[in-house]
Short mmCIF file of C-alpha atoms in Angstrom, two decimals:
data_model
loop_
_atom_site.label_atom_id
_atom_site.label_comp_id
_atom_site.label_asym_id
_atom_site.label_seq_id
_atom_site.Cartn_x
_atom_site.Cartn_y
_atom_site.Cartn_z
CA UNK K 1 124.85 81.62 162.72
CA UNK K 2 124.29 79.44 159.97
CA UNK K 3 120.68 80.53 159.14
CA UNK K 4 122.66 83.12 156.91
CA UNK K 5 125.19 81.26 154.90
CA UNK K 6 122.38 78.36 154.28
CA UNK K 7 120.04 81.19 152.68
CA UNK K 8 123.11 82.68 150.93
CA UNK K 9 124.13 79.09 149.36
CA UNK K 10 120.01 78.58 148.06
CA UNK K 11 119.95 81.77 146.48
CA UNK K 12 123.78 80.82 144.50
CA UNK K 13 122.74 77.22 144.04
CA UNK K 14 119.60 78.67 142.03
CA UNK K 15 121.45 81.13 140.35
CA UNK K 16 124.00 78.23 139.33
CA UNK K 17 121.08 76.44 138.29
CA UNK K 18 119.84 78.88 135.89
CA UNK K 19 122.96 79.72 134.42
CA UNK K 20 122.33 83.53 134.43
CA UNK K 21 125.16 85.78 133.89
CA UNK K 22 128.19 85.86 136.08
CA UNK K 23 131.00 88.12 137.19
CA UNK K 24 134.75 87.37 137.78
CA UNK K 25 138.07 88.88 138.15
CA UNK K 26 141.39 87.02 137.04
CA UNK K 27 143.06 89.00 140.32
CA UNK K 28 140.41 86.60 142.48
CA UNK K 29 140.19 83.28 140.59
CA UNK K 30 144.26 82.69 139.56
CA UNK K 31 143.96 79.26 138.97
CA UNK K 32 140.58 78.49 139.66
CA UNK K 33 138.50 75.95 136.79
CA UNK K 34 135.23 78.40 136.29
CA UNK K 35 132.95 75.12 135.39
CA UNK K 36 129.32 74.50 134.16
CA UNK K 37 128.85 78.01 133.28
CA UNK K 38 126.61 79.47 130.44
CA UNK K 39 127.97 83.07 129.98
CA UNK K 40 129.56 85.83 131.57
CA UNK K 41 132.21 88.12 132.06
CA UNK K 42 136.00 87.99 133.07
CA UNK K 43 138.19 90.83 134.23
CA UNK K 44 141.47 91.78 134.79
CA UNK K 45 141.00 93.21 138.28
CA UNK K 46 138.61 94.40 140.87
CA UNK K 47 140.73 97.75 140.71
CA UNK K 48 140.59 100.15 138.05
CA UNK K 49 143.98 99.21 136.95
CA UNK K 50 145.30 95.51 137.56
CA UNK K 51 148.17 95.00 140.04
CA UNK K 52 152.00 93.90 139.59
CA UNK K 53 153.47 90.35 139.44
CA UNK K 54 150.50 89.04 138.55
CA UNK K 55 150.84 85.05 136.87
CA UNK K 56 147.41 83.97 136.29
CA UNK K 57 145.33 80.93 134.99
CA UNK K 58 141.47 81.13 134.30
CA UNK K 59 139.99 77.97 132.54
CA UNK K 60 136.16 78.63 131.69
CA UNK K 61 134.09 75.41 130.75
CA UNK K 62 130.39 75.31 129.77
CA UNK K 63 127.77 72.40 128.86
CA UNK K 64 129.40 69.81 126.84
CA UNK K 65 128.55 69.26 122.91
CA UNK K 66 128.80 73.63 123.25
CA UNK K 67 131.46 75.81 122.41
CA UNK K 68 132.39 79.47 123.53
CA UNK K 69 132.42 82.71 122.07
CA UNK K 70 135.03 85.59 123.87
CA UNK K 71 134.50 88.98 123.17
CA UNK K 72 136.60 91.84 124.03
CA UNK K 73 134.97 94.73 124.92
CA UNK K 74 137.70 96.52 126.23
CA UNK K 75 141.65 95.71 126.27
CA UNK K 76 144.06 97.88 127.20
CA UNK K 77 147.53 96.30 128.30
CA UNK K 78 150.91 97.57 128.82
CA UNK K 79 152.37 98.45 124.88
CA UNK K 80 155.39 96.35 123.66
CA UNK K 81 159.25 97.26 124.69
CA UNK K 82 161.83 96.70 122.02
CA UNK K 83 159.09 94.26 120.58
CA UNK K 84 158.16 91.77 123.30
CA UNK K 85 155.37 92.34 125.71
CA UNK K 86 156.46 93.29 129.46
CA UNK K 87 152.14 92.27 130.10
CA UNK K 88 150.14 89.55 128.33
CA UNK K 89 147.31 87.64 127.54
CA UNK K 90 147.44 84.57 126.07
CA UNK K 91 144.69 82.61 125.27
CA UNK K 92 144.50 78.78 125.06
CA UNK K 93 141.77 76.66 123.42
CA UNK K 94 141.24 73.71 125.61
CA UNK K 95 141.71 72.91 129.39
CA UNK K 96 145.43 74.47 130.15
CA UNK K 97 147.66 75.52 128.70
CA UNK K 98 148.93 72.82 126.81
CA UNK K 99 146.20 73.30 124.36
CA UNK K 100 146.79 74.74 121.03
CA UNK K 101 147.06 79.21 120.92
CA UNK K 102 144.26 81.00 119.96
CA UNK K 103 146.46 83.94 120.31
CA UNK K 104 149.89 84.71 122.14
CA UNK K 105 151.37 87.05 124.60
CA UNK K 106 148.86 89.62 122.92
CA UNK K 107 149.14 93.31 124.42
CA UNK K 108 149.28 97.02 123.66
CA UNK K 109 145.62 99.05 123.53
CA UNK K 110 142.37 97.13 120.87
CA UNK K 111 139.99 100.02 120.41
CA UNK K 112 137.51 97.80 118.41
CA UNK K 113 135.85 95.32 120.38
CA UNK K 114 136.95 91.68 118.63
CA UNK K 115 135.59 88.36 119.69
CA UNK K 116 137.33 84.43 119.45
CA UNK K 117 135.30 81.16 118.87
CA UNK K 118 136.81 78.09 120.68
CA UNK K 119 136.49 74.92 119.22
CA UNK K 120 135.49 72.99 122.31
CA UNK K 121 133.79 73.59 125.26
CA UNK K 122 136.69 74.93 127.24
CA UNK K 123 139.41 77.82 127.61
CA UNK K 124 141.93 79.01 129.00
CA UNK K 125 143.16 82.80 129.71
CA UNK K 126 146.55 83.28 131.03
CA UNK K 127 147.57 86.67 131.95
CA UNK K 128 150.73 87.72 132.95
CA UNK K 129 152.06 91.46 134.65
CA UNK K 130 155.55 92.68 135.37
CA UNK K 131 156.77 95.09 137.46
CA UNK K 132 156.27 98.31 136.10
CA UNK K 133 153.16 100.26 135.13
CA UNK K 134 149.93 98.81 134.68
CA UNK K 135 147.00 99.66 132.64
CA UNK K 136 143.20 98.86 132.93
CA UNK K 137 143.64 95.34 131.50
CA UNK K 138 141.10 93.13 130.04
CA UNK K 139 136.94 92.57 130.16
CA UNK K 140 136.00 89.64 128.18
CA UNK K 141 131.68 88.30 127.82
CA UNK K 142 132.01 84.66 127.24
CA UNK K 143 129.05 82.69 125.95
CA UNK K 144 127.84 79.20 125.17
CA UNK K 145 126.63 78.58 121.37
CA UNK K 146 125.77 75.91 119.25
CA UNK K 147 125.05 76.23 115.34
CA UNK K 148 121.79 75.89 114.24
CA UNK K 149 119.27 74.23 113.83
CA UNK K 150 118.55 75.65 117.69
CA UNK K 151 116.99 72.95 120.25
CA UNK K 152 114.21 73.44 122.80
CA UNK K 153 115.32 75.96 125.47
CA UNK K 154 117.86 77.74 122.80
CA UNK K 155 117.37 81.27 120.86
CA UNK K 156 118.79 81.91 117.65
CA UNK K 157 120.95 84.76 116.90
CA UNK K 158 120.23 86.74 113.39
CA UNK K 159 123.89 85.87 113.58
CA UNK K 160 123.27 82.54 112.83
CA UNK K 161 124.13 81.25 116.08
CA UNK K 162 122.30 79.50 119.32
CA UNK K 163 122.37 80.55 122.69
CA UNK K 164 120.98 79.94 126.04
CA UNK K 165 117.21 80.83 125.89
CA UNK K 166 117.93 82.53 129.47
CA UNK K 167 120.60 84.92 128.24
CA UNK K 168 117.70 86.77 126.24
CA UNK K 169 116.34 89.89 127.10
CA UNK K 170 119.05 90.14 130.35
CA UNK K 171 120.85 93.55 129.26
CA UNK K 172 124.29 91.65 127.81
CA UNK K 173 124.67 91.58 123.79
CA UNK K 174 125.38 88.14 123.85
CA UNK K 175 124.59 87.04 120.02
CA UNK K 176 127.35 89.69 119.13
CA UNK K 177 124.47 91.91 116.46
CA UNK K 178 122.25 92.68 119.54
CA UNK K 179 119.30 90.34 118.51
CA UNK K 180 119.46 88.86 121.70
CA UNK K 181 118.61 91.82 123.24
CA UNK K 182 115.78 93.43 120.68
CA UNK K 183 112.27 92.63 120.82
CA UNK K 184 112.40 92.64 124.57
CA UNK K 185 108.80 93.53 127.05
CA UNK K 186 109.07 95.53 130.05
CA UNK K 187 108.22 92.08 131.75
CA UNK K 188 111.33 90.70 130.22
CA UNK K 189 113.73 93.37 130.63
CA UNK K 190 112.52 93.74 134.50
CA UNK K 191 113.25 90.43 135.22
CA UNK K 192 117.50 90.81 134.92
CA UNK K 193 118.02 94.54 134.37
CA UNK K 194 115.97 96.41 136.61
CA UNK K 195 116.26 94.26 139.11
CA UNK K 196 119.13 91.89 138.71
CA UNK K 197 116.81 88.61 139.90
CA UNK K 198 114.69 86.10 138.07
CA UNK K 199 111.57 84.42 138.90
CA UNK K 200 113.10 81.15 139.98
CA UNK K 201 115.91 83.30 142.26
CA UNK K 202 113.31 85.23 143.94
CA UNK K 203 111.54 82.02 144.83
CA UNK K 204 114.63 79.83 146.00
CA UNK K 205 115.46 83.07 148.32
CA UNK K 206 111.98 83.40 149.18
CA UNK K 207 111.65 80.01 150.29
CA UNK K 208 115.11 80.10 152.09
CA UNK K 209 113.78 83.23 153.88
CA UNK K 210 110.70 81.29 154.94
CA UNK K 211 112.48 78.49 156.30
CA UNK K 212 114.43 81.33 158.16
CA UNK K 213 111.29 82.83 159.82
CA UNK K 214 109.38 79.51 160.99
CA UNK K 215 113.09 78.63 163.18
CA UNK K 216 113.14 81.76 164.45
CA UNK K 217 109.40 81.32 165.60
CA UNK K 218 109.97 77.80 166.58
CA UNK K 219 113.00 79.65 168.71
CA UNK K 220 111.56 82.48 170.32
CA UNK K 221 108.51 80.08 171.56
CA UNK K 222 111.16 77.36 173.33
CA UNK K 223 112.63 80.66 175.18
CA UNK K 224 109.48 82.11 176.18
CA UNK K 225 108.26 78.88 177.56
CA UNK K 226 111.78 78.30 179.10
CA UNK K 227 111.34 81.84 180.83
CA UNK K 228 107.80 81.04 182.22
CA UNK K 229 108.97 77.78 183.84
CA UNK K 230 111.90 79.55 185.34
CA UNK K 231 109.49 82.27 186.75
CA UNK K 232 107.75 79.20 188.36
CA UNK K 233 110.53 78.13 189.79
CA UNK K 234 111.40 81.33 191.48
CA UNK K 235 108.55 82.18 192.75
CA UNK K 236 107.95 78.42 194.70
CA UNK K 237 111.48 78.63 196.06
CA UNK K 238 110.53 82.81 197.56
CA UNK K 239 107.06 80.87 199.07
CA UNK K 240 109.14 77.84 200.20
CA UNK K 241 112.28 80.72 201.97
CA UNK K 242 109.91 83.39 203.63
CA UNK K 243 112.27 83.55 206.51
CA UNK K 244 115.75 83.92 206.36
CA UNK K 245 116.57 82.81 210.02
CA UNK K 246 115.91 79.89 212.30
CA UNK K 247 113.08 79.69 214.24
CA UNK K 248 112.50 77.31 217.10
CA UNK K 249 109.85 76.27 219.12
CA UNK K 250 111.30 78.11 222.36
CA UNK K 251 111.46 81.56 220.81
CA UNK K 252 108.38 80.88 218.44
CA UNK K 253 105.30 83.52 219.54
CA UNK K 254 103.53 82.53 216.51
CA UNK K 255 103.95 78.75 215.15
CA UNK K 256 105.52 78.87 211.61
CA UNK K 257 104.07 76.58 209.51
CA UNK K 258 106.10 75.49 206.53
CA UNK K 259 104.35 77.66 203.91
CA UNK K 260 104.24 80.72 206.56
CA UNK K 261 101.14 80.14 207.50
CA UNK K 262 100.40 81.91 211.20
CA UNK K 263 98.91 79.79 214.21
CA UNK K 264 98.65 82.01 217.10
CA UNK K 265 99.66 80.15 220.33
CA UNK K 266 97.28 80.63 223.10
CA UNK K 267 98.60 81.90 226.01
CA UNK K 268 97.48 82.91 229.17
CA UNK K 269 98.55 86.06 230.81
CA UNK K 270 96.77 85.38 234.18
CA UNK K 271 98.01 81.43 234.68
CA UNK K 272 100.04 81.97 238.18
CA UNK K 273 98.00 84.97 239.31
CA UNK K 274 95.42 84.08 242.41
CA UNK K 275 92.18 85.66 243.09
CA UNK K 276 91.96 86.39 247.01
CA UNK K 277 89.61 88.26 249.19
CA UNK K 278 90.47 92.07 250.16
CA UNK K 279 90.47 90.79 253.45
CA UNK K 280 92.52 87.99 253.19
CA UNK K 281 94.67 90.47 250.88
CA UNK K 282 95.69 92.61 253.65
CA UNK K 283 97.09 89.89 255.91
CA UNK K 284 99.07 88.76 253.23
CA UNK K 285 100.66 92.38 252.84
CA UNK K 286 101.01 92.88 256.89
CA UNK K 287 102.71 89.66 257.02
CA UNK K 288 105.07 90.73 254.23
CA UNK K 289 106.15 94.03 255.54
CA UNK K 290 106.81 92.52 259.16
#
């Protein structure tokens, strides 16, 4: 039962590791801390439009001595009525809320994709939905950057900024002018796009699936042997029962021994019978018929 979950938890705890690129919805993490993450992307909803009544708090952190980059690829949110926003999103630059704006109660339809650079290593999205129609929302790419000069284990955007060496080459224009993303081998591109796991994933689930394999071996072996020793058992106690009945000694033709063995008892069929002469025979008869 738990052979499953442990193999699912090695195959997140590497992917935490790494820092690849992640996926969440606002709808599923309202007031959730998204910590130690390196980039990915937020949404308004799992649905194609996000729901009613929604009142929700997403703070995004990543390594410290970093700071973020948003940008909006899409953002479409209910327009303003009588010019105040019935839907929002407000964006904080800190921990909560209490942080300074970066921008507030912003809604109504961005056709250009636009991006925001915190000044720390956190943020905060709030989002807010009333009860009447709703649109498609929000999808945000969020990304860890420095300013150069880049350190070991960093790229550097023509941009002029520094990212996570591992968001290279994985399909997601995080540098903002593509660079990122150009320049890529088939080796390189394989490794995220094609087929969504890296080298160090493959080998914490591979591992995990390993581990998997040598308990069910260990288990099918202790039930095997458990099975033959019951067998045993069975077949003793059918040796050990051959006879359902009692049998005593008066009644016995054949002496039962305890294993069924059979000890014919010798008996003689002529033990009271006596040999006489024929002419000795026929007085006997005369003097039983007078």
């Amino acid at each position: 039962m738990f052979l499953p979950i442990y193999i699912i938890w090695v195959c997140t705890l590497v992917t935490s590791i790494q820092g690849e690129f992640t996926q969440d919805f606002m709808s599923l993490s309202c007031g959730k801390w998204l910590a130690s993450r390196i980039s990915g992307r937020l949404e308004t909803s799992t649905s194609l439009t996000y729901s009613n009544n929604m009142n929700c708090d997403v703070t995004i952190s990543v390594s410290n001595n970093k700071r973020i980059i948003l940008m909006f690829k899409r953002f479409e949110i209910e327009a303003p009525i009588n010019g105040s926003c019935p839907d929002f999103l407000s964006v904080y630059d800190g921990l909560s809320t209490a942080f300074p704006l970066m921008f507030d109660q912003k809604c109504g339809t961005v056709v250009e994709p636009f991006s925001l650079n915190t000044s720390s290593n956190h943020v905060t999205l709030r989002f807010v939905s009333d009860d009447s129609a709703v649109f498609r929302g929000f999808e945000v790419e969020y990304t860890e950057f420095s300013d150069p000069p880049c350190t070991s284990g960093e790229f550097e955007c023509t941009s002029g900024i520094c990212i996570n060496e591992g968001n290279k080459c994985d399909d997601v224009n995080q540098c903002g002018d593509n660079s990122d993303e150009s320049q890529c081998t088939d080796s390189e591109e394989k490794g995220v796009v094609q087929t969504g796991w890296t080298l160090a994933e493959m080998i914490g689930c591979a591992v995990g699936l390993l581990i998997l394999l040598i308990i069910l071996i260990i288990v099918t072996v202790k039930l095997y042997q458990r099975y033959k020793r019951n067998q045993s058992e069975i077949e003793y106690m059918s040796v050990n029962t051959l006879y359902e009945y009692p049998v005593t000694d008066k009644y016995n033709k054949y002496k039962i021994g305890i294993r069924g063995r059979r000890e014919p008892r010798q008996v003689s069929f002529y033990s009271n019978v006596v040999v006489m002469p024929p002419g000795e025979k026929n007085n006997a008869e005369n003097d039983l018929t007078s």
